[in-house]
Amino acid sequence: MLIIFGSLPGTGKTTIARALALRIKATLLRIDSLEHALVESRLVREANEIGPAGYMAAYALAADNLRLGLTVVADSVNPLTITRDAWRETALKNGSDYLEIEVKCSDPVEHQRRVESRQSDIPGFIPPTWQEVLDREYHPWNRDHLVVDTGSLS
């Protein structure tokens, strides 16, 4: 199965995805890690030059693991319909079920506090600022999916 997470930074998506992957012994694919590795490799100079490379690498890794019969947890902002469609197609092309989960923080004050106070667990990775989160392109989801609101749940 492919479990597809998406949300703006600072909602708790990575915390939940990591905990779920540990609990069910699944492969965790984290776009922040892949994209930061591309920057560190010096194949690109800055994260904004990566384009779809991190996602494309993650789709390929997800497909490899799904073909092995493993469960994969995909952790990414997943901001565009095209990225969500690509994750879904990765599952379907590899004979796997999928679940799409959007993590939200309905409390904007709490969301801002989280973004501004978070420390990266990826050495050298700089998380986005609150303004960068607000300015990010993020399309509304256009099909049924599970929504987890971390503004009202612990």
PDB file of C-alpha atoms in Angstrom:
ATOM      1  CA  MET A   1       0.000   0.000   0.000  1.00  0.00           C
ATOM      2  CA  LEU A   2       1.084   3.582  -0.666  1.00  0.00           C
ATOM      3  CA  ILE A   3       0.117   6.038   2.060  1.00  0.00           C
ATOM      4  CA  ILE A   4       0.378   9.533   0.613  1.00  0.00           C
ATOM      5  CA  PHE A   5       0.702  12.492   2.978  1.00  0.00           C
ATOM      6  CA  GLY A   6       0.446  16.106   1.917  1.00  0.00           C
ATOM      7  CA  SER A   7       0.174  19.499   3.582  1.00  0.00           C
ATOM      8  CA  LEU A   8       1.828  22.817   4.025  1.00  0.00           C
ATOM      9  CA  PRO A   9       5.003  22.802   6.131  1.00  0.00           C
ATOM     10  CA  GLY A  10       4.507  22.987   9.883  1.00  0.00           C
ATOM     11  CA  THR A  11       1.204  21.137  10.159  1.00  0.00           C
ATOM     12  CA  GLY A  12       2.694  17.991  11.721  1.00  0.00           C
ATOM     13  CA  LYS A  13       2.784  15.908   8.534  1.00  0.00           C
ATOM     14  CA  THR A  14       6.334  14.590   8.993  1.00  0.00           C
ATOM     15  CA  THR A  15       5.768  13.792  12.665  1.00  0.00           C
ATOM     16  CA  ILE A  16       2.674  11.749  11.809  1.00  0.00           C
ATOM     17  CA  ALA A  17       4.209  10.101   8.715  1.00  0.00           C
ATOM     18  CA  ARG A  18       7.327   9.075  10.642  1.00  0.00           C
ATOM     19  CA  ALA A  19       5.306   7.678  13.570  1.00  0.00           C
ATOM     20  CA  LEU A  20       3.061   5.719  11.202  1.00  0.00           C
ATOM     21  CA  ALA A  21       6.007   4.322   9.222  1.00  0.00           C
ATOM     22  CA  LEU A  22       7.667   3.166  12.450  1.00  0.00           C
ATOM     23  CA  ARG A  23       4.483   1.635  13.798  1.00  0.00           C
ATOM     24  CA  ILE A  24       3.657  -0.372  10.655  1.00  0.00           C
ATOM     25  CA  LYS A  25       7.304  -0.998   9.640  1.00  0.00           C
ATOM     26  CA  ALA A  26       6.877   0.819   6.317  1.00  0.00           C
ATOM     27  CA  THR A  27       9.373   2.480   4.017  1.00  0.00           C
ATOM     28  CA  LEU A  28       9.395   6.251   4.580  1.00  0.00           C
ATOM     29  CA  LEU A  29      10.059   8.495   1.579  1.00  0.00           C
ATOM     30  CA  ARG A  30      10.562  12.099   2.641  1.00  0.00           C
ATOM     31  CA  ILE A  31      10.816  14.722  -0.090  1.00  0.00           C
ATOM     32  CA  ASP A  32      12.720  17.143   2.174  1.00  0.00           C
ATOM     33  CA  SER A  33      15.482  14.533   2.553  1.00  0.00           C
ATOM     34  CA  LEU A  34      15.635  13.792  -1.175  1.00  0.00           C
ATOM     35  CA  GLU A  35      15.627  17.442  -2.198  1.00  0.00           C
ATOM     36  CA  HIS A  36      18.234  18.375   0.401  1.00  0.00           C
ATOM     37  CA  ALA A  37      20.455  15.529  -0.839  1.00  0.00           C
ATOM     38  CA  LEU A  38      20.194  16.947  -4.371  1.00  0.00           C
ATOM     39  CA  VAL A  39      21.287  20.367  -3.097  1.00  0.00           C
ATOM     40  CA  GLU A  40      24.113  18.805  -1.079  1.00  0.00           C
ATOM     41  CA  SER A  41      25.272  16.888  -4.173  1.00  0.00           C
ATOM     42  CA  ARG A  42      25.726  20.248  -5.904  1.00  0.00           C
ATOM     43  CA  LEU A  43      23.712  19.002  -8.885  1.00  0.00           C
ATOM     44  CA  VAL A  44      21.618  22.075  -8.162  1.00  0.00           C
ATOM     45  CA  ARG A  45      22.680  25.219  -6.323  1.00  0.00           C
ATOM     46  CA  GLU A  46      19.474  25.975  -4.438  1.00  0.00           C
ATOM     47  CA  ALA A  47      16.303  24.148  -3.475  1.00  0.00           C
ATOM     48  CA  ASN A  48      14.224  26.351  -5.781  1.00  0.00           C
ATOM     49  CA  GLU A  49      16.169  24.946  -8.776  1.00  0.00           C
ATOM     50  CA  ILE A  50      15.206  21.329  -8.089  1.00  0.00           C
ATOM     51  CA  GLY A  51      11.886  21.387  -9.912  1.00  0.00           C
ATOM     52  CA  PRO A  52      10.284  17.940 -10.017  1.00  0.00           C
ATOM     53  CA  ALA A  53      13.553  15.997  -9.440  1.00  0.00           C
ATOM     54  CA  GLY A  54      12.912  15.100  -5.791  1.00  0.00           C
ATOM     55  CA  TYR A  55       9.364  13.973  -6.492  1.00  0.00           C
ATOM     56  CA  MET A  56      10.431  11.971  -9.562  1.00  0.00           C
ATOM     57  CA  ALA A  57      13.088  10.171  -7.506  1.00  0.00           C
ATOM     58  CA  ALA A  58      10.529   9.463  -4.780  1.00  0.00           C
ATOM     59  CA  TYR A  59       8.002   8.040  -7.265  1.00  0.00           C
ATOM     60  CA  ALA A  60      10.690   5.661  -8.570  1.00  0.00           C
ATOM     61  CA  LEU A  61      11.697   4.570  -5.063  1.00  0.00           C
ATOM     62  CA  ALA A  62       8.054   4.097  -4.098  1.00  0.00           C
ATOM     63  CA  ALA A  63       7.476   1.933  -7.176  1.00  0.00           C
ATOM     64  CA  ASP A  64      10.526  -0.227  -6.368  1.00  0.00           C
ATOM     65  CA  ASN A  65       9.299  -0.805  -2.812  1.00  0.00           C
ATOM     66  CA  LEU A  66       5.672  -1.407  -3.824  1.00  0.00           C
ATOM     67  CA  ARG A  67       6.798  -4.067  -6.319  1.00  0.00           C
ATOM     68  CA  LEU A  68       8.557  -5.783  -3.407  1.00  0.00           C
ATOM     69  CA  GLY A  69       5.220  -5.865  -1.589  1.00  0.00           C
ATOM     70  CA  LEU A  70       6.257  -3.276   0.981  1.00  0.00           C
ATOM     71  CA  THR A  71       4.107  -0.514   2.369  1.00  0.00           C
ATOM     72  CA  VAL A  72       5.397   2.960   1.566  1.00  0.00           C
ATOM     73  CA  VAL A  73       4.661   6.190   3.441  1.00  0.00           C
ATOM     74  CA  ALA A  74       5.235   9.257   1.245  1.00  0.00           C
ATOM     75  CA  ASP A  75       5.887  12.491   3.139  1.00  0.00           C
ATOM     76  CA  SER A  76       5.748  15.614   0.989  1.00  0.00           C
ATOM     77  CA  VAL A  77       4.021  18.959   0.735  1.00  0.00           C
ATOM     78  CA  ASN A  78       2.334  17.447  -2.317  1.00  0.00           C
ATOM     79  CA  PRO A  79       0.993  20.889  -3.230  1.00  0.00           C
ATOM     80  CA  LEU A  80      -0.294  20.368  -6.760  1.00  0.00           C
ATOM     81  CA  THR A  81      -2.939  18.158  -8.287  1.00  0.00           C
ATOM     82  CA  ILE A  82      -0.282  16.825 -10.673  1.00  0.00           C
ATOM     83  CA  THR A  83       1.909  15.606  -7.785  1.00  0.00           C
ATOM     84  CA  ARG A  84      -1.055  13.946  -6.078  1.00  0.00           C
ATOM     85  CA  ASP A  85      -2.059  12.289  -9.352  1.00  0.00           C
ATOM     86  CA  ALA A  86       1.504  11.024  -9.842  1.00  0.00           C
ATOM     87  CA  TRP A  87       1.577   9.417  -6.389  1.00  0.00           C
ATOM     88  CA  ARG A  88      -1.777   7.755  -7.063  1.00  0.00           C
ATOM     89  CA  GLU A  89      -0.608   6.547 -10.488  1.00  0.00           C
ATOM     90  CA  THR A  90       2.546   5.126  -8.892  1.00  0.00           C
ATOM     91  CA  ALA A  91       0.388   2.966  -6.637  1.00  0.00           C
ATOM     92  CA  LEU A  92      -2.007   1.892  -9.379  1.00  0.00           C
ATOM     93  CA  LYS A  93       0.733   1.057 -11.922  1.00  0.00           C
ATOM     94  CA  ASN A  94       2.346  -1.177  -9.336  1.00  0.00           C
ATOM     95  CA  GLY A  95      -0.825  -3.005  -8.303  1.00  0.00           C
ATOM     96  CA  SER A  96      -1.088  -1.310  -4.924  1.00  0.00           C
ATOM     97  CA  ASP A  97      -3.846   0.318  -2.957  1.00  0.00           C
ATOM     98  CA  TYR A  98      -3.331   3.892  -1.788  1.00  0.00           C
ATOM     99  CA  LEU A  99      -4.613   6.260   0.862  1.00  0.00           C
ATOM    100  CA  GLU A 100      -4.329  10.034   0.528  1.00  0.00           C
ATOM    101  CA  ILE A 101      -4.035  12.007   3.766  1.00  0.00           C
ATOM    102  CA  GLU A 102      -4.014  15.782   4.038  1.00  0.00           C
ATOM    103  CA  VAL A 103      -2.745  17.165   7.331  1.00  0.00           C
ATOM    104  CA  LYS A 104      -4.053  20.597   8.305  1.00  0.00           C
ATOM    105  CA  CYS A 105      -3.618  22.897  11.242  1.00  0.00           C
ATOM    106  CA  SER A 106      -6.879  24.825  11.494  1.00  0.00           C
ATOM    107  CA  ASP A 107      -5.428  27.184  14.100  1.00  0.00           C
ATOM    108  CA  PRO A 108      -3.382  29.764  12.138  1.00  0.00           C
ATOM    109  CA  VAL A 109      -1.692  31.120  15.273  1.00  0.00           C
ATOM    110  CA  GLU A 110      -0.547  27.634  16.261  1.00  0.00           C
ATOM    111  CA  HIS A 111       0.516  26.867  12.684  1.00  0.00           C
ATOM    112  CA  GLN A 112       2.660  30.011  12.587  1.00  0.00           C
ATOM    113  CA  ARG A 113       4.150  29.196  16.000  1.00  0.00           C
ATOM    114  CA  ARG A 114       5.126  25.722  14.794  1.00  0.00           C
ATOM    115  CA  VAL A 115       6.713  27.009  11.589  1.00  0.00           C
ATOM    116  CA  GLU A 116       8.664  29.715  13.392  1.00  0.00           C
ATOM    117  CA  SER A 117       9.892  27.462  16.211  1.00  0.00           C
ATOM    118  CA  ARG A 118      10.715  24.261  14.379  1.00  0.00           C
ATOM    119  CA  GLN A 119      14.208  22.876  14.198  1.00  0.00           C
ATOM    120  CA  SER A 120      15.248  20.727  11.266  1.00  0.00           C
ATOM    121  CA  ASP A 121      16.250  17.127  11.906  1.00  0.00           C
ATOM    122  CA  ILE A 122      18.091  17.071   8.551  1.00  0.00           C
ATOM    123  CA  PRO A 123      21.611  18.477   9.039  1.00  0.00           C
ATOM    124  CA  GLY A 124      22.038  21.645   6.981  1.00  0.00           C
ATOM    125  CA  PHE A 125      18.394  21.831   5.913  1.00  0.00           C
ATOM    126  CA  ILE A 126      16.727  25.189   6.548  1.00  0.00           C
ATOM    127  CA  PRO A 127      12.937  24.945   6.993  1.00  0.00           C
ATOM    128  CA  PRO A 128      10.770  27.520   5.236  1.00  0.00           C
ATOM    129  CA  THR A 129       9.815  30.746   6.957  1.00  0.00           C
ATOM    130  CA  TRP A 130       6.219  31.575   7.803  1.00  0.00           C
ATOM    131  CA  GLN A 131       6.111  33.980   4.850  1.00  0.00           C
ATOM    132  CA  GLU A 132       7.383  31.231   2.524  1.00  0.00           C
ATOM    133  CA  VAL A 133       4.644  28.922   3.810  1.00  0.00           C
ATOM    134  CA  LEU A 134       2.015  31.604   3.192  1.00  0.00           C
ATOM    135  CA  ASP A 135       3.369  32.311  -0.310  1.00  0.00           C
ATOM    136  CA  ARG A 136       3.572  28.648  -1.356  1.00  0.00           C
ATOM    137  CA  GLU A 137       1.354  27.480  -4.192  1.00  0.00           C
ATOM    138  CA  TYR A 138      -1.017  24.883  -2.759  1.00  0.00           C
ATOM    139  CA  HIS A 139      -4.006  23.626  -4.747  1.00  0.00           C
ATOM    140  CA  PRO A 140      -7.148  22.447  -2.960  1.00  0.00           C
ATOM    141  CA  TRP A 141      -7.644  18.682  -3.047  1.00  0.00           C
ATOM    142  CA  ASN A 142     -10.227  17.674  -5.646  1.00  0.00           C
ATOM    143  CA  ARG A 143     -11.113  14.144  -4.592  1.00  0.00           C
ATOM    144  CA  ASP A 144     -11.986  12.214  -1.467  1.00  0.00           C
ATOM    145  CA  HIS A 145      -9.145  11.917   1.005  1.00  0.00           C
ATOM    146  CA  LEU A 146      -8.594  11.638   4.738  1.00  0.00           C
ATOM    147  CA  VAL A 147      -8.076  14.950   6.552  1.00  0.00           C
ATOM    148  CA  VAL A 148      -6.249  15.099   9.875  1.00  0.00           C
ATOM    149  CA  ASP A 149      -6.518  18.416  11.706  1.00  0.00           C
ATOM    150  CA  THR A 150      -3.603  18.842  14.080  1.00  0.00           C
ATOM    151  CA  GLY A 151      -5.037  22.151  15.269  1.00  0.00           C
ATOM    152  CA  SER A 152      -7.658  20.219  17.232  1.00  0.00           C
ATOM    153  CA  LEU A 153      -5.940  16.856  17.812  1.00  0.00           C
ATOM    154  CA  SER A 154      -2.850  15.976  19.791  1.00  0.00           C
TER     155      SER A 154
END
